[in-house]
Amino acid sequence: MKNFRSKKGSVINEEETIKFSFDGNEFSGFKGDTLSSALLANGIHLVGRSFKYHRPRGILSAGSEEPNAIITFDRGEGKITPNVRATTLEIFNRLQSFSQNSYPNLKFDIGAFNNVFSIFFPAGFYNKTFMWPKSFWDKVYEPFIRNLAGLGPAPLSEDTDNYASCYGHCETLIIGSGPAGIAAALAASQTEGRVILVDEQSEIGGSLLSSSNKKIDNLSSEQWLSKALNTLKKSNNVKLMTRTTAIGYWHDNFVALSERLTDHLSQVPEGSAREQLHRIRARRVILAQGAIERPLVFNGNDRPGIMLSNAAQTYLNKYGVRVGDNISVFTSHDSAYETAFEMCDAKVNVSVIIDLRKEVNADLLAEANSRGIEVHLNSSISRTYGKLRINAFEVYSPIQNKKFIVKCDALIMSGGWTPSLHLWSHSKGSIKWDKSISAYIPDKANENVCCIGACNGNFGIEKALNEGNSVFNNNKKYVVQEQSFGSGVVLNTIPNYLKKEKQKAFVDFQNDVTEKDISLAVQEGFKSIEHVKRYTTNGMATDQGKTSNLNALEIASREVGRSIEKVGLTTFRPPYTPTTFGTFVGYRDKELFDPVRKTPIDDWAVTNSAVFEPVGLWRRARFFPKNKENMDQAVARECKSTRDSLGIFDASTLGKIEIVGPDATKFMNLMYSTSWTSLKVGNCRYGLMLGEDGYIYDDGVVARIADDRYHVTTTTGGAPRVFRHMEDYLQTEFNDLDVWLTSTTEQWAVIALNGPHARDILEPLIKDIDLSADSFPHMSIREGNICGIPTRLFRVSFTGELGFEINVPSNYGLALWKILMTEGAKYRITPYGTETMHVLRAEKGYIIVGQDTDGTVTPFDAGLGWAVAKKKKDFVGMRSLKRKDLVNGVRKQLVGLLTEDPLTVLAEGSQIVINPKQPKPMKMLGHVTSSYWSECLGKSIAMAVIEDGFNLMGTDIYIPMPEDTIKAKVCKPIFYDPEGKRIHV
Amino acid sequence: MKFSAISLFANALSGHKKWPSQFPNKDPKKEYDVIIIGGGAHGLGAAYYLASKYGITNVAVLEKGWIGGGNTGRNTTIIRSNYLFDESAALYDHAVDLWDGLSQELNYNVMFSKRGVLMLAHNVHDVQSFKRHVYSNRLNDVDNQWLNPEECKEFCPPLDISSSRRYPVMGGALQMRAGTARHDSVAWGYARAASKLGVDIIQNCEVTGIRRDSLGNVAGVETAKGYLKSKKIGVSAAGNTSVVMEMAGLRFPLESYPLQALVSEPIKPVFPCVVMSNAVHAYISQSDKGELVIGAGTDQYTSYSQRGALHLQEHNLMSICEIFPIFKRMRMLRSWGGVVDVTPDRSPIVGKTPVGGLYVNCGWGTGGFKATPGAANMLAYTIKHNEPHKINAPFNLDRFIGGRLIDEAAAAAVAH
Amino acid sequence: MLLIHCPYCNKKRPEVEFAYAGEAHIERPNGINQLTMTDEEWSNFMFIRNNIRGEHAERWWHNSGCNMFFNAIRNTQTDKFIMTYKMGENLPTEKQIKAAKK
């Protein structure tokens, strides 16, 4: 195979040969090559097919702006990456890459059928058809369209790589390490602050790596670069980051960097992260992102072998690769001449330069002449030829109306330059149109940020260096010997004798948007550039319009007949280049997705084969199956044992807040609908908390520890919001009160003992508290010691049995649990989980906030009117309870239900009607909130909220289910021990 | 010109030179019977229904930028109606009824794709809540079914239902009639159809003031293109509703929050449906271009900046990769932000206002797209009759006074 | 991610340390005044918000920091904070806001 390596590239190590494959064919390149430079070195231009028309496509650029050379990078199962730009993928030994969007192969692609019929698929065609007959849409058209979707292959297995993320801070963040960025970094290194210089490429240097024959301060550009790099590497305050893309710029100088750590390595170190997200907060950001060359929009401009002039120059100087042996140039900008001359000097035959301009700097023409390059001014290219690669083109001279054919194996083009404003725009800096370069440039900054060099519209190395330097008010002036960057014109029409309908001039290469599509969009009324973009999909491909947006804008502006500023510019949106989801995820997946909150007793539950359920961030033991029991069997056993003898339950997840201060009671009275004034020290009370909207917000037992101290409990899930709710009122509404709140949820382990033997087990373990019913009645609290552990011992019950909740410091929770399990053996102590807890409390009609109530239930609806103090002058929610619809409206009220067949257990959430025979939509009265099989009662029980439920006691209602309709009777929501004898023993 | 395969063919042969403008940009007349403020799909739809259903064609739609440029063009295009409360189910199901057949009605393919929306349950509370929805929807004749984890996996193969995830899938509620539509086409389709019926669509025409007559009723609007008279004004301004209402001297129960969304690079078809997960906060579908379309909840603070924070995107993608670990290697192509207006009960306000002749359709929060045809028709009905339809009557402003809120989110309250 | 100055810590800290807490300077009527309020007046207190596009007075909670609620003036079009101030301090005058912008 022919070798297209001409000289030593600035980043190429010719000592190290690299073998890689593309579409199964083996090739070799050198260390330092990208996939595209290595393919070009092997004479390969055809690398992909376009999205819509499946047209053969080559390599347009040499950077991350590449729209065409998009491939799949395959490192084995779980490591296949679609849509990778060949221009940024560094090769390594045994790299495997594949072309995309073609079948059966890249050279012969059936999809290219679309190309033949492309006249039927102009922009927006799908809006106009596929509507008849209607039924075909769902069954035929839509599935067909969906099947055509996509570029690269979809992932099939889980990504096996790791990702990392971190935060960083610096005084100066410089994005882009071309001459401007380096000069800024050199100047910044003299300051006190931390400096980070990032570049998306593998080497620092930017355009310096692809320049030759330039002298900076009398050093060759390579020497100067290496000296500058040395200085920067020696500076303690400078951090250099390569293979790192600044993907987005957010409020207050917050910039995200995506660093690629392993995609370029043949051997990936074990456990290494593939990519890392750096979230940088910088005092000052300096953007030196350079500029992107613009393609020319002419008929047939998309054939493989047609590429940007700057790309050809980069391949030559940076990688040592010539993109052809017989090239021609098509341009409207001086900068392409430099490429042509350098190619010539590298012994490439440059036959013609076709220049759209009428006049060109005489020096350039002289130099072209001296190299034997024909220059055709005021000329255009009207056609190109070559199926899978350009082999000739037709030159058209509009003035002379002359046409002739030129043969070539590559055509390089330049339509001028577009400063990269992406991050500047993310930061919400404003932009202005610069007529002299026909491009937008930065205007007013919105953050502490500036743009320097080409991205600020200042082209050429000397300007870039000096602007970078001047940011830090450095007096030094760089002197560069370079050919002037020159100037150009931007034409919104490339002259052609062919009718527009006959032309295919591509603007957005990947999405196959042609000049005609943009004209059609405008013709059909899509005159805003955002409309043009959405109608044609221009700029929406994986390159996000880096090479197409400005060309589209020029054409739209021409078609609309208004100036570019009036047509607008589409908004730049993060990320700058496509960024792996894993990079955003970092290490936070699986168990690290959210922390799992575990109680101190969790280990014991794991050992004893608990089945867990997630409740908020907590995991709680749901039941403890024995001998392969299912949940129903386990729960039945746990319920029965608890009521018959003794059950033990880990209630540590209950939210706990310590409320302390001289005004603690006043505060409690304001925060709860319940009254606290009469609660004596040592006693507990059920506390009901409302939102300001009058609906039930939370509930829990509250103990008065001292005159000025309350131990408040909340629901498990509600703890954080209750704490916030209290702090909010305390700090902003009731801030005259002298009260302190402390969240103590994690300070206490809570073990609930319930059942007839609950006192018996505790008596030998507690010496300093009289546990007798008289001195320690239900709903009271005592402080003392259990097994030598300090405790707040509550006598409370959420089961209707004699119950205690033992609060001990968390660290002692597990030890105490184990003691109780040992001591309880004689009472057949049974650990139970949340499911049994739910059944036992439902048997007593105790509500669970969030299950039996939702955010639309008032205390009166829930039958908790007794917990709303009548005499208090104020509490949160008081006024809202008096609102019209809460007082007069038909309310849904909490009731009990007993099914006609006691064996039928209703489905939770099932809906209740009076008349099951009515047609749909049915009038629903309410729904079942809780429903269980009660082993202790030998029948099913349920709770429900039903319209006007309190007045429906004894009424038959119906629950229509898909299989059958269930009949049930409304009753009071208390099923077990209604007199409450057991709880008071 | 009617759109069809035949007209597409015929026009192709003549080089597509004959397609007329889909919605000619008009200079405003001095006076209209109805002015709609806001050229999103909701506003354009209202104008279309005013003209097509209610016989009022002297209508202008005023858009401060370009039509469909607000939340219409920024959302994740999910359509569903499996809401819990009767009022919501009726409103959203009315919308789905209109979605079905909208392409034919407008002669504009809006690509409504009934690919099914699956809402995942990750804990016992979710299961209870979703089943409550399923039961309620069944009696309201709204399709919605419960799937166990294996059925979820069968319906959506990329789903990971292994129990080793932080939040394992415990099942899901599936509405088959639900799906997605092409958002821009909805705005354009309504605009084209309304234009044909005589509605003036006026872009780049910001409203700067609302004039009221001596009785306090609306008299017209001050705009970037001069003063336009109208005795009836419908406001359909989404995130900017508070700003417009203030021009009429009204303060509203609304707050505007940033909402972000993102797409991946396009890949071959892999994701056949829409999946939502409230517990981990994310929703996802694959567009007809092949991009994964992904969204989550709002940023925490009010804002009109149309941009959100990075940490929300991080969390959003964490959530997606938690449910669909195969997507971790996919790449984010583009992200963006919109401004959503949220009411205290997170249900919309569609109906009359305290100012005579001023009507409103707002407060859709993160869920406005799915309701587009329904909301638009209800606003049009209310403007025509000066009375709400029975479907939008419950979504009035007075509910915040009396307390009869329609709080779907509160009904799914999480506690224990 | 916003950078927020906590007036109690007197430090700038990233947004993730804070929780937004809604519009500021909406005073809750006390229980006695509540009794004389109509449903509509009460609804205004509960639900009606300025939702300003521009300089917005709002509350933040430094929940992962000093646990204090404080007030801020922030431009909701740019998301830029103009000033933050302690709970209980008056709504800044236009003059004060102007001065803070410098």
Short mmCIF file of C-alpha atoms in Angstrom, two decimals, chain A residues 445-644:
data_model
loop_
_atom_site.label_atom_id
_atom_site.label_comp_id
_atom_site.label_asym_id
_atom_site.label_seq_id
_atom_site.Cartn_x
_atom_site.Cartn_y
_atom_site.Cartn_z
CA ALA A 445 -18.69 39.66 29.40
CA ASN A 446 -21.17 38.38 31.96
CA GLU A 447 -18.56 36.82 34.23
CA ASN A 448 -14.94 37.47 35.05
CA VAL A 449 -13.84 36.12 31.69
CA CYS A 450 -12.11 37.26 28.53
CA CYS A 451 -11.44 35.85 25.10
CA ILE A 452 -8.01 36.07 23.50
CA GLY A 453 -6.52 35.20 20.16
CA ALA A 454 -8.50 33.78 17.30
CA CYS A 455 -11.64 33.23 19.35
CA ASN A 456 -11.62 36.98 19.90
CA GLY A 457 -11.23 37.58 16.18
CA ASN A 458 -7.50 38.27 16.41
CA PHE A 459 -5.81 35.90 14.00
CA GLY A 460 -2.16 35.07 13.59
CA ILE A 461 0.40 33.88 16.09
CA GLU A 462 1.90 37.23 16.99
CA LYS A 463 -1.46 38.76 17.80
CA ALA A 464 -2.43 35.71 19.79
CA LEU A 465 0.77 35.71 21.84
CA ASN A 466 0.58 39.40 22.60
CA GLU A 467 -3.05 39.33 23.49
CA GLY A 468 -2.44 36.39 25.81
CA ASN A 469 0.35 38.26 27.41
CA SER A 470 -1.53 41.53 27.75
CA VAL A 471 -4.26 39.95 29.85
CA PHE A 472 -1.84 40.17 32.77
CA ASN A 473 -0.63 43.65 31.85
CA ASN A 474 2.71 42.21 30.96
CA ASN A 475 4.83 44.64 28.98
CA LYS A 476 6.66 42.02 27.00
CA LYS A 477 6.04 42.05 23.26
CA TYR A 478 6.48 38.92 21.21
CA VAL A 479 7.85 39.27 17.73
CA VAL A 480 6.86 36.60 15.24
CA GLN A 481 8.05 36.14 11.68
CA GLU A 482 5.07 34.72 9.91
CA GLN A 483 3.17 35.17 6.74
CA SER A 484 0.33 37.55 7.42
CA PHE A 485 -2.83 35.68 8.31
CA GLY A 486 -4.43 37.70 5.61
CA SER A 487 -8.07 38.21 4.90
CA GLY A 488 -10.94 36.78 2.99
CA VAL A 489 -14.48 37.27 1.92
CA VAL A 490 -17.49 35.23 2.80
CA LEU A 491 -19.82 34.54 -0.06
CA ASN A 492 -23.35 33.41 0.63
CA THR A 493 -23.65 32.11 -2.93
CA ILE A 494 -21.03 30.13 -4.78
CA PRO A 495 -21.47 30.93 -8.48
CA ASN A 496 -22.65 28.01 -10.56
CA TYR A 497 -24.26 27.74 -13.95
CA LEU A 498 -26.33 24.75 -12.85
CA LYS A 499 -29.82 25.33 -11.56
CA LYS A 500 -30.16 25.17 -7.81
CA GLU A 501 -32.38 22.08 -8.08
CA LYS A 502 -29.60 20.24 -9.80
CA GLN A 503 -27.04 21.04 -7.13
CA LYS A 504 -26.20 19.31 -3.91
CA ALA A 505 -24.26 21.77 -1.84
CA PHE A 506 -23.94 20.56 1.72
CA VAL A 507 -24.01 22.86 4.69
CA ASP A 508 -24.35 20.35 7.52
CA PHE A 509 -22.49 17.28 6.27
CA GLN A 510 -23.53 14.76 8.91
CA ASN A 511 -27.24 15.57 8.79
CA ASP A 512 -27.23 16.02 5.01
CA VAL A 513 -28.60 19.53 5.09
CA THR A 514 -28.11 21.25 1.77
CA GLU A 515 -28.29 24.85 0.71
CA LYS A 516 -31.61 23.99 -0.94
CA ASP A 517 -33.02 22.77 2.36
CA ILE A 518 -32.25 26.09 3.96
CA SER A 519 -33.82 27.96 1.05
CA LEU A 520 -36.89 25.75 1.32
CA ALA A 521 -37.18 26.40 5.05
CA VAL A 522 -37.15 30.14 4.47
CA GLN A 523 -39.56 29.81 1.55
CA GLU A 524 -41.95 27.96 3.85
CA GLY A 525 -41.86 30.73 6.43
CA PHE A 526 -39.10 29.52 8.77
CA LYS A 527 -37.22 32.77 8.93
CA SER A 528 -35.72 32.81 12.38
CA ILE A 529 -32.41 30.98 12.46
CA GLU A 530 -33.76 28.77 15.26
CA HIS A 531 -36.62 27.81 12.98
CA VAL A 532 -34.24 27.10 10.13
CA LYS A 533 -32.18 24.92 12.43
CA ARG A 534 -35.15 22.95 13.69
CA TYR A 535 -36.81 22.61 10.30
CA THR A 536 -33.70 21.46 8.50
CA THR A 537 -31.84 19.92 11.51
CA ASN A 538 -28.83 22.01 10.50
CA GLY A 539 -26.34 22.13 13.36
CA MET A 540 -28.06 19.41 15.34
CA ALA A 541 -25.71 16.54 14.46
CA THR A 542 -22.96 15.28 16.74
CA ASP A 543 -20.70 18.19 15.79
CA GLN A 544 -23.45 20.62 16.84
CA GLY A 545 -22.85 22.79 13.82
CA LYS A 546 -19.24 23.73 14.48
CA THR A 547 -18.57 23.82 10.74
CA SER A 548 -22.10 24.54 9.54
CA ASN A 549 -23.83 27.14 11.70
CA LEU A 550 -22.29 30.23 10.15
CA ASN A 551 -22.73 28.98 6.60
CA ALA A 552 -26.37 28.23 7.33
CA LEU A 553 -26.75 31.69 8.77
CA GLU A 554 -25.23 33.32 5.69
CA ILE A 555 -27.61 31.43 3.41
CA ALA A 556 -30.65 32.06 5.59
CA SER A 557 -29.79 35.73 5.74
CA ARG A 558 -29.54 35.82 1.95
CA GLU A 559 -32.87 34.05 1.55
CA VAL A 560 -34.71 36.13 4.13
CA GLY A 561 -33.19 39.27 2.68
CA ARG A 562 -32.13 40.64 6.04
CA SER A 563 -28.80 41.25 7.64
CA ILE A 564 -27.21 38.47 9.62
CA GLU A 565 -27.58 40.28 12.95
CA LYS A 566 -31.34 40.37 12.36
CA VAL A 567 -31.58 36.69 11.55
CA GLY A 568 -29.82 35.88 14.82
CA LEU A 569 -27.56 33.07 15.88
CA THR A 570 -28.59 29.78 17.44
CA THR A 571 -27.72 29.44 21.07
CA PHE A 572 -24.64 27.42 21.99
CA ARG A 573 -25.44 24.79 24.58
CA PRO A 574 -23.26 22.58 26.71
CA PRO A 575 -21.47 20.29 26.23
CA TYR A 576 -18.84 21.66 23.84
CA THR A 577 -18.27 18.17 22.46
CA PRO A 578 -20.37 15.07 23.21
CA THR A 579 -19.53 13.87 26.70
CA THR A 580 -19.91 10.41 28.15
CA PHE A 581 -22.82 9.93 30.56
CA GLY A 582 -20.36 8.05 32.79
CA THR A 583 -18.33 11.23 33.16
CA PHE A 584 -21.34 12.97 34.66
CA VAL A 585 -22.14 9.96 36.80
CA GLY A 586 -18.60 9.56 38.14
CA TYR A 587 -18.40 6.92 40.84
CA ARG A 588 -21.99 7.46 41.90
CA ASP A 589 -23.76 4.37 40.70
CA LYS A 590 -25.11 1.21 42.27
CA GLU A 591 -24.59 1.36 46.03
CA LEU A 592 -23.05 4.82 45.71
CA PHE A 593 -25.99 6.19 43.73
CA ASP A 594 -27.57 7.24 47.00
CA PRO A 595 -26.16 6.47 50.41
CA VAL A 596 -28.00 3.66 52.16
CA ARG A 597 -28.93 4.64 55.69
CA LYS A 598 -28.69 1.66 57.99
CA THR A 599 -29.78 1.41 61.58
CA PRO A 600 -27.38 0.23 64.30
CA ILE A 601 -29.23 -3.08 64.26
CA ASP A 602 -28.95 -3.59 60.50
CA ASP A 603 -26.09 -6.11 60.78
CA TRP A 604 -28.20 -8.34 62.98
CA ALA A 605 -31.09 -8.16 60.55
CA VAL A 606 -28.79 -9.13 57.67
CA THR A 607 -27.47 -12.11 59.61
CA ASN A 608 -30.98 -13.15 60.47
CA SER A 609 -32.14 -13.18 56.85
CA ALA A 610 -34.35 -10.14 56.95
CA VAL A 611 -36.01 -9.05 53.73
CA PHE A 612 -35.50 -5.31 53.43
CA GLU A 613 -37.47 -2.50 51.87
CA PRO A 614 -36.22 0.96 50.97
CA VAL A 615 -37.97 3.78 52.84
CA GLY A 616 -36.55 7.08 51.71
CA LEU A 617 -32.80 6.65 52.00
CA TRP A 618 -33.22 4.07 54.76
CA ARG A 619 -33.39 0.40 54.37
CA ARG A 620 -35.68 -1.28 56.86
CA ALA A 621 -36.30 -4.92 57.65
CA ARG A 622 -39.67 -5.72 56.12
CA PHE A 623 -40.05 -9.21 57.58
CA PHE A 624 -37.91 -12.05 58.91
CA PRO A 625 -38.86 -15.23 57.02
CA LYS A 626 -38.20 -18.56 58.69
CA ASN A 627 -38.07 -21.92 56.95
CA LYS A 628 -38.81 -20.58 53.47
CA GLU A 629 -41.92 -18.70 54.56
CA ASN A 630 -43.32 -16.22 52.10
CA MET A 631 -44.14 -12.72 53.25
CA ASP A 632 -47.74 -13.45 54.20
CA GLN A 633 -46.76 -16.48 56.24
CA ALA A 634 -43.95 -14.66 58.00
CA VAL A 635 -46.13 -11.67 58.76
CA ALA A 636 -48.93 -13.86 60.10
CA ARG A 637 -46.47 -15.57 62.44
CA GLU A 638 -44.84 -12.31 63.54
CA CYS A 639 -48.25 -10.73 64.27
CA LYS A 640 -49.49 -13.67 66.23
CA SER A 641 -46.35 -14.02 68.34
CA THR A 642 -46.33 -10.36 69.16
CA ARG A 643 -49.94 -10.31 70.32
CA ASP A 644 -49.59 -13.62 72.13
#
